Short mmCIF file of C-alpha atoms in Angstrom, two decimals:
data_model
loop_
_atom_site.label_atom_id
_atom_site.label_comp_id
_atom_site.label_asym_id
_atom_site.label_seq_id
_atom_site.Cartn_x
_atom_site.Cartn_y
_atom_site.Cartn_z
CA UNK A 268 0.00 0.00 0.00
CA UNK A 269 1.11 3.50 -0.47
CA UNK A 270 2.15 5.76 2.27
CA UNK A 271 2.88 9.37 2.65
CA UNK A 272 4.58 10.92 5.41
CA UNK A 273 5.09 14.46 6.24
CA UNK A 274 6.27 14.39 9.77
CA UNK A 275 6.34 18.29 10.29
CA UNK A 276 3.25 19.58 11.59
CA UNK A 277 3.75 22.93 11.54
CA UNK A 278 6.56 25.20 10.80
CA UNK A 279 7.05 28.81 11.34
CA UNK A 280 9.57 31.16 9.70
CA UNK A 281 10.56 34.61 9.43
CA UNK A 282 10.44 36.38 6.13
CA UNK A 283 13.08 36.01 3.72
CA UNK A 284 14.69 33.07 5.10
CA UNK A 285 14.58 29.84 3.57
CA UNK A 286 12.67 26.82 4.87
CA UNK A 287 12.40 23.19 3.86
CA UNK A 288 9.25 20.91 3.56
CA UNK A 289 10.31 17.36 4.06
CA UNK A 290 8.51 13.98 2.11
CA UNK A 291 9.17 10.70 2.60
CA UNK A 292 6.95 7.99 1.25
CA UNK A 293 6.25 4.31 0.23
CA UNK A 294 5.48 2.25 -2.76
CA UNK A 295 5.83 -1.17 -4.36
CA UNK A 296 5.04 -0.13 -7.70
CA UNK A 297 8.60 1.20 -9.86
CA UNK A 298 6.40 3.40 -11.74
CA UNK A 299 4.65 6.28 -9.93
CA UNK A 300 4.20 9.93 -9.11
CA UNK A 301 4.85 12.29 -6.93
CA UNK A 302 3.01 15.73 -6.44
CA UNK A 303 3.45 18.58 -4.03
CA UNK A 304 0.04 21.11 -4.13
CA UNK A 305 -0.88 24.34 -2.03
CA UNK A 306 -3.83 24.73 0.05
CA UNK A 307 -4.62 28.80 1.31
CA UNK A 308 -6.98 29.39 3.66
CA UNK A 309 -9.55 29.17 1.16
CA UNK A 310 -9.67 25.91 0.99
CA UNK A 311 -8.73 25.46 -3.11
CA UNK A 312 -5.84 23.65 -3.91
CA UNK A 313 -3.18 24.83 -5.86
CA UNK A 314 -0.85 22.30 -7.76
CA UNK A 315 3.25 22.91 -7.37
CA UNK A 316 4.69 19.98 -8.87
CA UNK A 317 4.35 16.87 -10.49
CA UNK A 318 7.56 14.71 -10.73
CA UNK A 319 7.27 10.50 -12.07
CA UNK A 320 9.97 8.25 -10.76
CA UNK A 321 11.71 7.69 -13.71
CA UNK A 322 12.77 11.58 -13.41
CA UNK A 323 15.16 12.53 -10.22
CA UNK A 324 16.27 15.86 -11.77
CA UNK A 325 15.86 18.48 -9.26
CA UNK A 326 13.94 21.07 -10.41
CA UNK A 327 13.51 25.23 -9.62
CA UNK A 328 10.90 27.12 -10.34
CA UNK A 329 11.38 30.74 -9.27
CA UNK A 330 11.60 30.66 -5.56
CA UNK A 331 10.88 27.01 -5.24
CA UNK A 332 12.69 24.03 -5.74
CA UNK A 333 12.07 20.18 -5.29
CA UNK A 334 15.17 17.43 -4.38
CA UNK A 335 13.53 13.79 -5.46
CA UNK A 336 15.98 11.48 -3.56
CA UNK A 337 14.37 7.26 -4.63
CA UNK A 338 17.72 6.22 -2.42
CA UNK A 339 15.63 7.61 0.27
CA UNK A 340 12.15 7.67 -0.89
CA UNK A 341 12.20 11.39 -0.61
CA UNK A 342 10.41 14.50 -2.48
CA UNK A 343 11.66 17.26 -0.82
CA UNK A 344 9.98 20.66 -0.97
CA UNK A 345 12.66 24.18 -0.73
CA UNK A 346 11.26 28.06 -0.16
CA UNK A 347 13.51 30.48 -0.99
CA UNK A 348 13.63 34.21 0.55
CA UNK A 349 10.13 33.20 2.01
CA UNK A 350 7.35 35.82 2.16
CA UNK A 351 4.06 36.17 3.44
CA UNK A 352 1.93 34.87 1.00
CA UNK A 353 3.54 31.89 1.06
CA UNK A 354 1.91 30.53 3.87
CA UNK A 355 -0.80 28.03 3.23
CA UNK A 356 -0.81 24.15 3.76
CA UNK A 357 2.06 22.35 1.85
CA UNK A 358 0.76 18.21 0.71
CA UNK A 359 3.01 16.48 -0.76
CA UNK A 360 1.12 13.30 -2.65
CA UNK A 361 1.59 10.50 -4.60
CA UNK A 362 0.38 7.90 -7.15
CA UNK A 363 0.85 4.71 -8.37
CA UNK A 364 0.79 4.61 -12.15
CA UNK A 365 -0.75 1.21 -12.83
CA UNK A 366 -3.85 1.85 -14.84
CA UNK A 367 -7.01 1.57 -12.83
CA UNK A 368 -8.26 4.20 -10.75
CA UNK A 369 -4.77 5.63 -9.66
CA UNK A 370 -5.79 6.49 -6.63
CA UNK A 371 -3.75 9.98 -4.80
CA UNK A 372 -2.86 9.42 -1.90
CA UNK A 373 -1.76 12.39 0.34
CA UNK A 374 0.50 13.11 2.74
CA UNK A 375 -0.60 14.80 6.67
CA UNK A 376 0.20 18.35 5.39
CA UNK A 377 2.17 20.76 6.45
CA UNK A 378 1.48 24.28 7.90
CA UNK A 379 3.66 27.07 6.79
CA UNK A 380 3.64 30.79 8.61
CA UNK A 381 6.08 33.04 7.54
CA UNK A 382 6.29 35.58 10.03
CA UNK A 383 6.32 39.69 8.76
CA UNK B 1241 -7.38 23.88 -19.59
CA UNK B 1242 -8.45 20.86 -17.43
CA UNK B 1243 -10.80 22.69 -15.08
CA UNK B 1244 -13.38 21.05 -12.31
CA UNK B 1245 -16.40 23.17 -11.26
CA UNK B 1246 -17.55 22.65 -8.03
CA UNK B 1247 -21.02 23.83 -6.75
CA UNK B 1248 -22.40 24.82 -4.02
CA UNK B 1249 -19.24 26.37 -2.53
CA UNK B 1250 -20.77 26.61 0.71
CA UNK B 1251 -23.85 25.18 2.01
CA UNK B 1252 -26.05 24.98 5.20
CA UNK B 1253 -28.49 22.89 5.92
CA UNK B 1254 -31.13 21.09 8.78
CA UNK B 1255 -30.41 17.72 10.45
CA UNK B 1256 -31.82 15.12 8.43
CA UNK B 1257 -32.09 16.95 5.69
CA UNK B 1258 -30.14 15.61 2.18
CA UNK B 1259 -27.73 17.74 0.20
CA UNK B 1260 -26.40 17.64 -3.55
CA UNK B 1261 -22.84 18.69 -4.34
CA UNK B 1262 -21.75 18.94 -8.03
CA UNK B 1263 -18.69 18.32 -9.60
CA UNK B 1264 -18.27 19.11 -13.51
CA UNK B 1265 -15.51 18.80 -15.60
CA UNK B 1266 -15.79 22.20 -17.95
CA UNK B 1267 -13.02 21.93 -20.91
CA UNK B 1268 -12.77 17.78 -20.72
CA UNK B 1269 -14.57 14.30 -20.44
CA UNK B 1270 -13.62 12.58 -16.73
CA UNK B 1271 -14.16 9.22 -16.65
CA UNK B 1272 -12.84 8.65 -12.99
CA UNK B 1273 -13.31 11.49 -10.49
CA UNK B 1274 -12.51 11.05 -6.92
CA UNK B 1275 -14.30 12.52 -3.68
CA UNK B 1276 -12.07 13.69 -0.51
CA UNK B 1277 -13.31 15.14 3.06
CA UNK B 1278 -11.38 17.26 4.72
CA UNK B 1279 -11.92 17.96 8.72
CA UNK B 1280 -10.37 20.98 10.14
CA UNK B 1281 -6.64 21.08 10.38
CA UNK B 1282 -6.26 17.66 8.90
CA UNK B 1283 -5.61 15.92 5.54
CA UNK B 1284 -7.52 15.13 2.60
CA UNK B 1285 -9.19 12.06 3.33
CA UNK B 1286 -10.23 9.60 -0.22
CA UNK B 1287 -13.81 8.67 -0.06
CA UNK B 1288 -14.72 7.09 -3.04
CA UNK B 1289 -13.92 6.74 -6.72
CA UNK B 1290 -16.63 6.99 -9.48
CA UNK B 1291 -15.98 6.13 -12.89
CA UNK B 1292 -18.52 7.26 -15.15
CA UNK B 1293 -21.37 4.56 -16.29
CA UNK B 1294 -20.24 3.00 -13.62
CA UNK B 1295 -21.14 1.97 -9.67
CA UNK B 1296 -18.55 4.27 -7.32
CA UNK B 1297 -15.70 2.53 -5.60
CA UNK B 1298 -15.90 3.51 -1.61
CA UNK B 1299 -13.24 3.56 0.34
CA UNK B 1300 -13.24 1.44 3.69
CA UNK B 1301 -15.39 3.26 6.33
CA UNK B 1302 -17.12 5.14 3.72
CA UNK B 1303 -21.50 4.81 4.34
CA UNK B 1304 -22.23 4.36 0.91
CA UNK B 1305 -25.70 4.48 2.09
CA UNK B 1306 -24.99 7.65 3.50
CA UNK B 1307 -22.92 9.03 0.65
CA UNK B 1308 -24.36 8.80 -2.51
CA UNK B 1309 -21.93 9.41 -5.78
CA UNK B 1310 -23.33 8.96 -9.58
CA UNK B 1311 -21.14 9.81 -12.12
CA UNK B 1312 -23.74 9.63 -15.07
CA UNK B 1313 -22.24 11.74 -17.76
CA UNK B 1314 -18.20 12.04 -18.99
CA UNK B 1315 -18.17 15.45 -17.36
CA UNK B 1316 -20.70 15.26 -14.12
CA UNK B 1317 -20.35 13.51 -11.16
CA UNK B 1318 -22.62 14.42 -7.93
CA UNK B 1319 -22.31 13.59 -4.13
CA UNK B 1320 -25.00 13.35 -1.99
CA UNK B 1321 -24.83 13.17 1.72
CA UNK B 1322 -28.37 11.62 2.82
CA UNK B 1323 -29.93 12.46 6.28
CA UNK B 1324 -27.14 14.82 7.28
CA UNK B 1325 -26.19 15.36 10.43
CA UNK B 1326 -23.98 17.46 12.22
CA UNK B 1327 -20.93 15.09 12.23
CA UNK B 1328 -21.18 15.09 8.46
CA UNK B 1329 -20.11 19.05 8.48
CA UNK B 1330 -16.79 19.48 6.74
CA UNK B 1331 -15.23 20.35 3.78
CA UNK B 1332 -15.90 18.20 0.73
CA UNK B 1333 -13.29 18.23 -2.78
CA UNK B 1334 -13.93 16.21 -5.94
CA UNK B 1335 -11.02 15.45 -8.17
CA UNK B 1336 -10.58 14.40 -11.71
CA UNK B 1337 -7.91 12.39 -13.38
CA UNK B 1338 -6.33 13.68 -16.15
CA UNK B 1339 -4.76 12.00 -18.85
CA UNK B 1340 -2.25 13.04 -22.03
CA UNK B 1341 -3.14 9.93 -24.01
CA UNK B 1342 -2.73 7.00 -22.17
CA UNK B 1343 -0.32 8.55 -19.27
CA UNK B 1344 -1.49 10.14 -16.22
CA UNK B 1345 -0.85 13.52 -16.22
CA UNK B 1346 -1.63 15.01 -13.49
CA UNK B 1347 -5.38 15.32 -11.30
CA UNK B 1348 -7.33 18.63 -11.14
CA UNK B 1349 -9.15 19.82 -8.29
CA UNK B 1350 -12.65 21.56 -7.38
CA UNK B 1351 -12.45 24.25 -5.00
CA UNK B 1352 -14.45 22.82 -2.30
CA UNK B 1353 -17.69 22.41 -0.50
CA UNK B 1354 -18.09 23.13 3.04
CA UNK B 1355 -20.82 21.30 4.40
CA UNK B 1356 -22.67 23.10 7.76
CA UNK B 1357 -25.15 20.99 9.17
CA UNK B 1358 -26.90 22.76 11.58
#
């Protein structure tokens, strides 16, 4: 069965410094997917990332970068110079690519404040 | 492209009473959409899976008496929550699968219900 584990809670920062959302999850399947999305206080959520295991390349977007480790099972999730508006609840999920109902399974979330 | 409409936004309504949620896919057909709850503060919990044409696929611990999905069309799929009560309150997200050819792609997301039952 697939697992997801985001074992910070919560997380405060102050603005402009960078802070790191950590992933770690499980799989049998060699072929899957991994997906970090954004949740505001509205509720909507907002997709980051999607990354399939075949691809470890790190990847940047802007402020925001993403490590995929598979040595450790990890889909790390970097802020750079942090502000405000970044705070939200971070999920990172994932998915098992067989095809059949490919179900997403997410991780406990993370709460972000970055601190004016 | 690859937008889900979700409707009511925000609802309130009397113990016992049933309630209709809509989910429809505007720009593509969905043949497998997926239902979440989320309580306050916590994660998005999978509820069921319907595929269009199809009976829904509840996940363990889901009432499927007392949740109702129907996924009749390619871009409309509807949840129902039957003879609400007050521990049904929370916030409700459909989900649809989307696919470049025969590859997932990625999944697309309503913007929520929240359920009062008062």
């Amino acid at each position: 069965a697939q697992k997801v584990t985001q074992a910070q809670t919560e997380i405060s920062v102050v603005e402009k410094e960078d802070v790191t959302l950590d992933c770690v999850y499980e799989t049998r399947d060699t072929t899957y997917y991994l997906f970090w999305y954004k949740q505001p206080p509205s509720g909507e959520l907002v997709f980051l990332i999607r990354r399939n295991s075949f691809d470890e390349q790190n990847e940047i977007s802007g402020r925001y970068s993403w490590n995929f480790q598979k040595s450790t099972s990890s889909f790390n999730f970097t802020i750079t110079a942090s502000q405000v508006v970044d705070s939200a609840v971070y999920f990172c999920a994932l998915s098992e690519a067989g095809f059949g109902n490919e179900k997403l399974t997410f991780g406990t979330g993370t709460r972000l404040t970055i601190i004016p | 492209g690859a937008v889900v409409s979700q409707h009511p936004s925000r609802v309130i309504c009397k113990s016992g009473t049933s309630v209709k949620i809509e989910c429809r896919s505007l720009d593509f057909q969905a043949t497998t959409m997926f239902w979440y709850r989320q309580f306050p503060k916590k994660s998005l919990m999978l509820m069921a899976t319907s595929n269009e044409g199809s009976k829904a696929t509840y996940e363990q611990g889901v009432e499927k008496d007392k949740f109702l999905i129907n996924h009749a069309s390619l871009t409309l799929s509807t949840l129902t929550v039957t003879s609400a009560h007050p521990e049904d309150s929370s916030f409700y997200i459909c989900s649809a699968r989307v696919r470049a050819g025969a590859r997932l792609y990625g999944y697309t997301f309503g913007s929520g219900t929240r359920l009062t039952v008062v």
